[in-house]
PDB file of C-alpha atoms in Angstrom:
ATOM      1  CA  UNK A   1      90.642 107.948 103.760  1.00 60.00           C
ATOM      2  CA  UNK A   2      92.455 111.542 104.142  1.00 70.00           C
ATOM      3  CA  UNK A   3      94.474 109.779 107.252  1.00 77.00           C
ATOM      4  CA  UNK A   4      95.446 106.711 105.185  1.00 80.00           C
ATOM      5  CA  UNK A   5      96.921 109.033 102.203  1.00 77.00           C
ATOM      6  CA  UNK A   6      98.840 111.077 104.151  1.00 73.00           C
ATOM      7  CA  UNK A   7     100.597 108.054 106.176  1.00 75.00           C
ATOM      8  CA  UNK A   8     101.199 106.533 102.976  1.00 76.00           C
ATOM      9  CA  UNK A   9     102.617 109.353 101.450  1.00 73.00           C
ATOM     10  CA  UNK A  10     100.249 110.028  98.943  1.00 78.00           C
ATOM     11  CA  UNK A  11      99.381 113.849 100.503  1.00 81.00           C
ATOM     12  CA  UNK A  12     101.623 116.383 102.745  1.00 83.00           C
ATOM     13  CA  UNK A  13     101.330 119.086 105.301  1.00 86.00           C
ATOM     14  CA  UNK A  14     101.507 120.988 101.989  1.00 86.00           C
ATOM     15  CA  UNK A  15      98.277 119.330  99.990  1.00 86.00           C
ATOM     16  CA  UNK A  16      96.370 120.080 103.395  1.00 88.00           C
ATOM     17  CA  UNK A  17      97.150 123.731 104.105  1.00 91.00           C
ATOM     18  CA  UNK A  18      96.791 124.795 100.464  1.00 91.00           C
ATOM     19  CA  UNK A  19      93.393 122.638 100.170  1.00 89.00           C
ATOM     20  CA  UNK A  20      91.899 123.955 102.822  1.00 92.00           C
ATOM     21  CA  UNK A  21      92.646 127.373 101.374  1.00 94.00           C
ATOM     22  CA  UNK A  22      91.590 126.862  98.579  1.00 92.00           C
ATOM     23  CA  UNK A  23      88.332 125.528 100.372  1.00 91.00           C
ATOM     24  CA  UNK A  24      87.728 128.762 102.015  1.00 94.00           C
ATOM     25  CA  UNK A  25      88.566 130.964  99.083  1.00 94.00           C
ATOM     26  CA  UNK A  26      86.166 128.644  97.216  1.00 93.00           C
ATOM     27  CA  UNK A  27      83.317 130.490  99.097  1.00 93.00           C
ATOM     28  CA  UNK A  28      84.346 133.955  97.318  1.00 93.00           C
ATOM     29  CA  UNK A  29      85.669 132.312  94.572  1.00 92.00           C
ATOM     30  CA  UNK A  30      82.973 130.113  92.517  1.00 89.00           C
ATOM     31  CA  UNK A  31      85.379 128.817  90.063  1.00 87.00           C
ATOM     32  CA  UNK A  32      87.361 127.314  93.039  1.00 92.00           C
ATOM     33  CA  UNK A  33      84.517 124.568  93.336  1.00 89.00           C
ATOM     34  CA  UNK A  34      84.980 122.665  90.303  1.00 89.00           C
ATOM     35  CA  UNK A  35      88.720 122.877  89.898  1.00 92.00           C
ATOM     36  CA  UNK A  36      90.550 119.707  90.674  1.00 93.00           C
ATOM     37  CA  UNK A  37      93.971 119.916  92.129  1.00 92.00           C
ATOM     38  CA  UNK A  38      96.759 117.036  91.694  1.00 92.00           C
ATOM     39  CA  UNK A  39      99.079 117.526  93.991  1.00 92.00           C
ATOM     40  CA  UNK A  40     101.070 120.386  96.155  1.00 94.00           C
ATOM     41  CA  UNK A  41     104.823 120.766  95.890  1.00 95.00           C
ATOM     42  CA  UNK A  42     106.279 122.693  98.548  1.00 93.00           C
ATOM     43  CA  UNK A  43     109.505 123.765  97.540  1.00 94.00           C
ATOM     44  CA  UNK A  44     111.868 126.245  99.054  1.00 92.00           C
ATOM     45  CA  UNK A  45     111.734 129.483  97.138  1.00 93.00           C
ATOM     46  CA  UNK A  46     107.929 128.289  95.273  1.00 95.00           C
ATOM     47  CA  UNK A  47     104.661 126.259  96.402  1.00 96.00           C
ATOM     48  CA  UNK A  48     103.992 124.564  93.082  1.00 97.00           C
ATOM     49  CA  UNK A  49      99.700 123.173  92.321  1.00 96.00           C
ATOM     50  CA  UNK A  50      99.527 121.226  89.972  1.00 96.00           C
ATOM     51  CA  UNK A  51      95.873 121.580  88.945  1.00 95.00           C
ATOM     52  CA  UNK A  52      93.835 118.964  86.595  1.00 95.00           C
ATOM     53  CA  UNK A  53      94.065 119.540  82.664  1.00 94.00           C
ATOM     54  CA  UNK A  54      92.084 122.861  81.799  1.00 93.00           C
ATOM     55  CA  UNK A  55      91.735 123.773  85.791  1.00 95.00           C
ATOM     56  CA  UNK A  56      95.051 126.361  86.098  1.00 94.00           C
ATOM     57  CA  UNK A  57      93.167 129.719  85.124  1.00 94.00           C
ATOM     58  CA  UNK A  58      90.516 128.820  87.600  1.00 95.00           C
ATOM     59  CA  UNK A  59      93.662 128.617  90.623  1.00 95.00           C
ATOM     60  CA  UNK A  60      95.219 131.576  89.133  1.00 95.00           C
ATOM     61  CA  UNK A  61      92.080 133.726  88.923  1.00 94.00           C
ATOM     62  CA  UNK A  62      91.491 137.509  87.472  1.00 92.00           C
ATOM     63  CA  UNK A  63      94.374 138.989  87.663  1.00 94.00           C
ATOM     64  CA  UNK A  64      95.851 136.379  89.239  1.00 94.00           C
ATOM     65  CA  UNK A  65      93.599 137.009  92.560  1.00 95.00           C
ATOM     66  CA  UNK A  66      92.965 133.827  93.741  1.00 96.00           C
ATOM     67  CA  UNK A  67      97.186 133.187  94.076  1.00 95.00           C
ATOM     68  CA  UNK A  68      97.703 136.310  95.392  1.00 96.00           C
ATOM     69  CA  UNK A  69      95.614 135.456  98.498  1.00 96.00           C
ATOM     70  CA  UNK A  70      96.994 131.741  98.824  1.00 96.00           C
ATOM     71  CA  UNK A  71     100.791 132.903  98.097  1.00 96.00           C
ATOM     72  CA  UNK A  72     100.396 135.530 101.168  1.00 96.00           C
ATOM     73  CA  UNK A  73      98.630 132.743 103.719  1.00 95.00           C
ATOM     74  CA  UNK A  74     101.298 130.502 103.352  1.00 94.00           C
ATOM     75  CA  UNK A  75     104.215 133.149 102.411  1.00 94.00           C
ATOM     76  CA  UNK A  76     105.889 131.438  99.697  1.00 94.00           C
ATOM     77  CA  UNK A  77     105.311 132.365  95.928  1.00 94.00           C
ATOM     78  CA  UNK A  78     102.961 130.144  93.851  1.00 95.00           C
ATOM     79  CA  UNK A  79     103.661 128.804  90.451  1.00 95.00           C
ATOM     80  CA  UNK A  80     100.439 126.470  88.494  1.00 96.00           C
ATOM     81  CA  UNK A  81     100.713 124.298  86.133  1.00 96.00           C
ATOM     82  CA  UNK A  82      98.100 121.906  84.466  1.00 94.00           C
ATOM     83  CA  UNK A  83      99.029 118.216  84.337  1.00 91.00           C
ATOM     84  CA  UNK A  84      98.011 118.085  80.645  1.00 89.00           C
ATOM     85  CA  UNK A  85      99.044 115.249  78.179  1.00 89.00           C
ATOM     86  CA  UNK A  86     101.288 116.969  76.471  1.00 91.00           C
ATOM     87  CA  UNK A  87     104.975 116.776  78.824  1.00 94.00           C
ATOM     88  CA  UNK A  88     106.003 120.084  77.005  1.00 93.00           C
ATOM     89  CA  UNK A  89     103.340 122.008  78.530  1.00 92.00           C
ATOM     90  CA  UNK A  90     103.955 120.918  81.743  1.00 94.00           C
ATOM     91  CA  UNK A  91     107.539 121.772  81.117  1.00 95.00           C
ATOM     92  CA  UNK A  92     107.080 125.008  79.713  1.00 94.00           C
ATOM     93  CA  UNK A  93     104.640 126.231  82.518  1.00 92.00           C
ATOM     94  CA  UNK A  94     107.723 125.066  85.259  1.00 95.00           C
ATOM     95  CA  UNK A  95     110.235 126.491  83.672  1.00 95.00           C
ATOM     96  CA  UNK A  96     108.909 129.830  82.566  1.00 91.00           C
ATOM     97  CA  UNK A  97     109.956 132.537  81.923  1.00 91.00           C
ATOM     98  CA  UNK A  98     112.941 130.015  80.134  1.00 93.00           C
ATOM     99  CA  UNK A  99     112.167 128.555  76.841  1.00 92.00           C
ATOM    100  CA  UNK A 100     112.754 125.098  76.241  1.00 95.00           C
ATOM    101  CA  UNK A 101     115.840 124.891  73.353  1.00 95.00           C
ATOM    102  CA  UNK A 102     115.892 121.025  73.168  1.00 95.00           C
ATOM    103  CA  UNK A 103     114.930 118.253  74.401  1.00 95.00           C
ATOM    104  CA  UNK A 104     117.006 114.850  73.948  1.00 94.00           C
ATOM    105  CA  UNK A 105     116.751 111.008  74.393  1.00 93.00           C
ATOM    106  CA  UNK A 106     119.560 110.274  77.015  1.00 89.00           C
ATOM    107  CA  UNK A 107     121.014 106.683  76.380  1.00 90.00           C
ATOM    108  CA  UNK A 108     122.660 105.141  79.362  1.00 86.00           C
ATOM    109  CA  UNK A 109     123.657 102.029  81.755  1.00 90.00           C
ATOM    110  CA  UNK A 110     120.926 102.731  84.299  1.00 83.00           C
ATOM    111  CA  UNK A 111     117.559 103.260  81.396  1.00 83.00           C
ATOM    112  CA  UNK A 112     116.763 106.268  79.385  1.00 86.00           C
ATOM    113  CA  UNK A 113     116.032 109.979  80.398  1.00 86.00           C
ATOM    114  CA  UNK A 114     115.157 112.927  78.569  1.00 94.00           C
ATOM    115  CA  UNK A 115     117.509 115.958  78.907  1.00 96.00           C
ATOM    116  CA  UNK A 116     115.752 119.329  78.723  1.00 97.00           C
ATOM    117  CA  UNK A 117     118.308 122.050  77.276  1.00 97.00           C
ATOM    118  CA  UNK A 118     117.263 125.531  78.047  1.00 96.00           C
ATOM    119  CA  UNK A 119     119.880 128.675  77.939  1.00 95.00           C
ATOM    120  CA  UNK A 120     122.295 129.211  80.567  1.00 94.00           C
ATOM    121  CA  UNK A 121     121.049 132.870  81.078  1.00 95.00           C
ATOM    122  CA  UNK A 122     117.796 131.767  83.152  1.00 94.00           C
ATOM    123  CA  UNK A 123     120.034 129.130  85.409  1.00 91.00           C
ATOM    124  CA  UNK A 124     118.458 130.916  88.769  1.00 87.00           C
ATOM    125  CA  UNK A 125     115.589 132.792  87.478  1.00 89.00           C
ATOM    126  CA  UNK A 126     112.662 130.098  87.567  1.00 89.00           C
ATOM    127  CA  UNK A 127     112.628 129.718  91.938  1.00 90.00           C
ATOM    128  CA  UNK A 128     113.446 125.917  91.191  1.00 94.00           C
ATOM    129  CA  UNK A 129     116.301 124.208  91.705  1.00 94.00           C
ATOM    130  CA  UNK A 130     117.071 121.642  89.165  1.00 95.00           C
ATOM    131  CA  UNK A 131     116.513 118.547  91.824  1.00 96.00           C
ATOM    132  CA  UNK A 132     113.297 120.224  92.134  1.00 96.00           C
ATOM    133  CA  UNK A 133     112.255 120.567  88.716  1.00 96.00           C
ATOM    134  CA  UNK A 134     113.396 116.960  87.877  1.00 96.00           C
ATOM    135  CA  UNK A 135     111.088 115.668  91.361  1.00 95.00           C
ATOM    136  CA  UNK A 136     107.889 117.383  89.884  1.00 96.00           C
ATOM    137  CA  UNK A 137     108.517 116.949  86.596  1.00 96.00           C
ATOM    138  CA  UNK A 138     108.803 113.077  87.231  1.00 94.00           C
ATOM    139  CA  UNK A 139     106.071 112.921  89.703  1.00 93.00           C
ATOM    140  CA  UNK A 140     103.286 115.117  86.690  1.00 94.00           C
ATOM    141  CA  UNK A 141     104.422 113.277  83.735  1.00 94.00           C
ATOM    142  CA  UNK A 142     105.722 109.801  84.733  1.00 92.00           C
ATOM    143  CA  UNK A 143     108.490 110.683  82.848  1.00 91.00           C
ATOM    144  CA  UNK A 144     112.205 111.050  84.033  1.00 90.00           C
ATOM    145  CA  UNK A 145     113.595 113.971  82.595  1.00 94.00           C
ATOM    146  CA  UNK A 146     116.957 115.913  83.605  1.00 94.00           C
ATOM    147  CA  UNK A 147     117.358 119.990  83.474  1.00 96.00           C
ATOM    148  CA  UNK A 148     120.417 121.526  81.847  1.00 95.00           C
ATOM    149  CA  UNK A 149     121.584 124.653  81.624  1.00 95.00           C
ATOM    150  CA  UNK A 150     123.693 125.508  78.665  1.00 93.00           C
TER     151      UNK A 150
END
C-alpha cells in the first residue's frame, strides 16, 4: 500500500524519512503515537509537517524537543502547522512571524484566487518562498491562494 502511494505520488522521500523519525522518537516520545501527520513538504530553506487538526503541539513537543531532534537528523529547519478548518490558521502558522493584513477575492479569466496581503518588511523572513507557500497552502486547504508582499 506504502509502494503504491509513493509511485502515485501521494508520499515522498520526504513523508518516509520524517515518518520513520518520528517512529523512532515515538518510543521516547509517547505523545508521538497518537499524532497523525498529513503530509511532509520538503522545501529548500524549511521541512514543513503538516500534522492533523489539534496534533501540532504533540510534533513540536516541550520546548519544542521533539523538532529539535527531527530538524538536526535531516538538517533542515522544521516549521508545523495543523491542517485545521479554518484556512487562516493554516495561513497564519506558514507565514509566521508575518501577520496576515488582508486577504482578497481575486477575479480573473482563468477562476478565482485569494490574494493574501502581508507587509513588505517580512518578504524573506518566513524560509518560504512564495511558490512554496502558494504549493502548500493549496495542497492543506484546497484552496488556491496567492502571497503578496506589500
Amino acid at each position: 500500500m506504502c509502494e503504491e502511494k509513493y509511485d502515485e505520488g501521494e508520499i515522498s522521500d520526504a513523508d518516509i524519512r520524517v515518518s520513520r523519525i518520528l517512529h523512532t522518537l515515538s518510543e521516547e516520545y509517547g505523545s508521538l503515537q497518537d499524532s497523525e501527520i498529513k503530509k511532509i513538504f520538503d522545501m529548500e530553506n524549511v521541512t514543513v509537517i503538516a500534522t492533523a487538526e489539534g496534533d501540532g503541539a504533540k510534533v513540536v513537543g516541550r520546548q519544542g524537543e521533539i523538532v529539535k531532534k527531527i530538524a538536526d537528523r535531516i538538517d533542515n529547519s522544521i516549521r508545523v502547522v495543523e491542517a485545521a478548518q479554518d484556512d487562516m490558521e493554516v495561513i497564519k502558522g506558514l507565514l509566521s512571524p508575518a501577520e496576515v493584513e488582508s486577504i482578497n477575492t481575486v477575479f480573473a479569466p482563468e477562476g478565482q484566487s485569494k490574494k493574501i496581503v502581508v507587509s513588505e518588511e517580512y518578504e524573506g523572513k518566513i524560509n518560504l518562498s512564495i511558490e512554496e507557500f502558494e504549493q502548500i497552502i493549496d495542497e492543506i486547504t484546497g484552496t488556491n491562494y496567492k502571497l503578496s508582499f506589500e
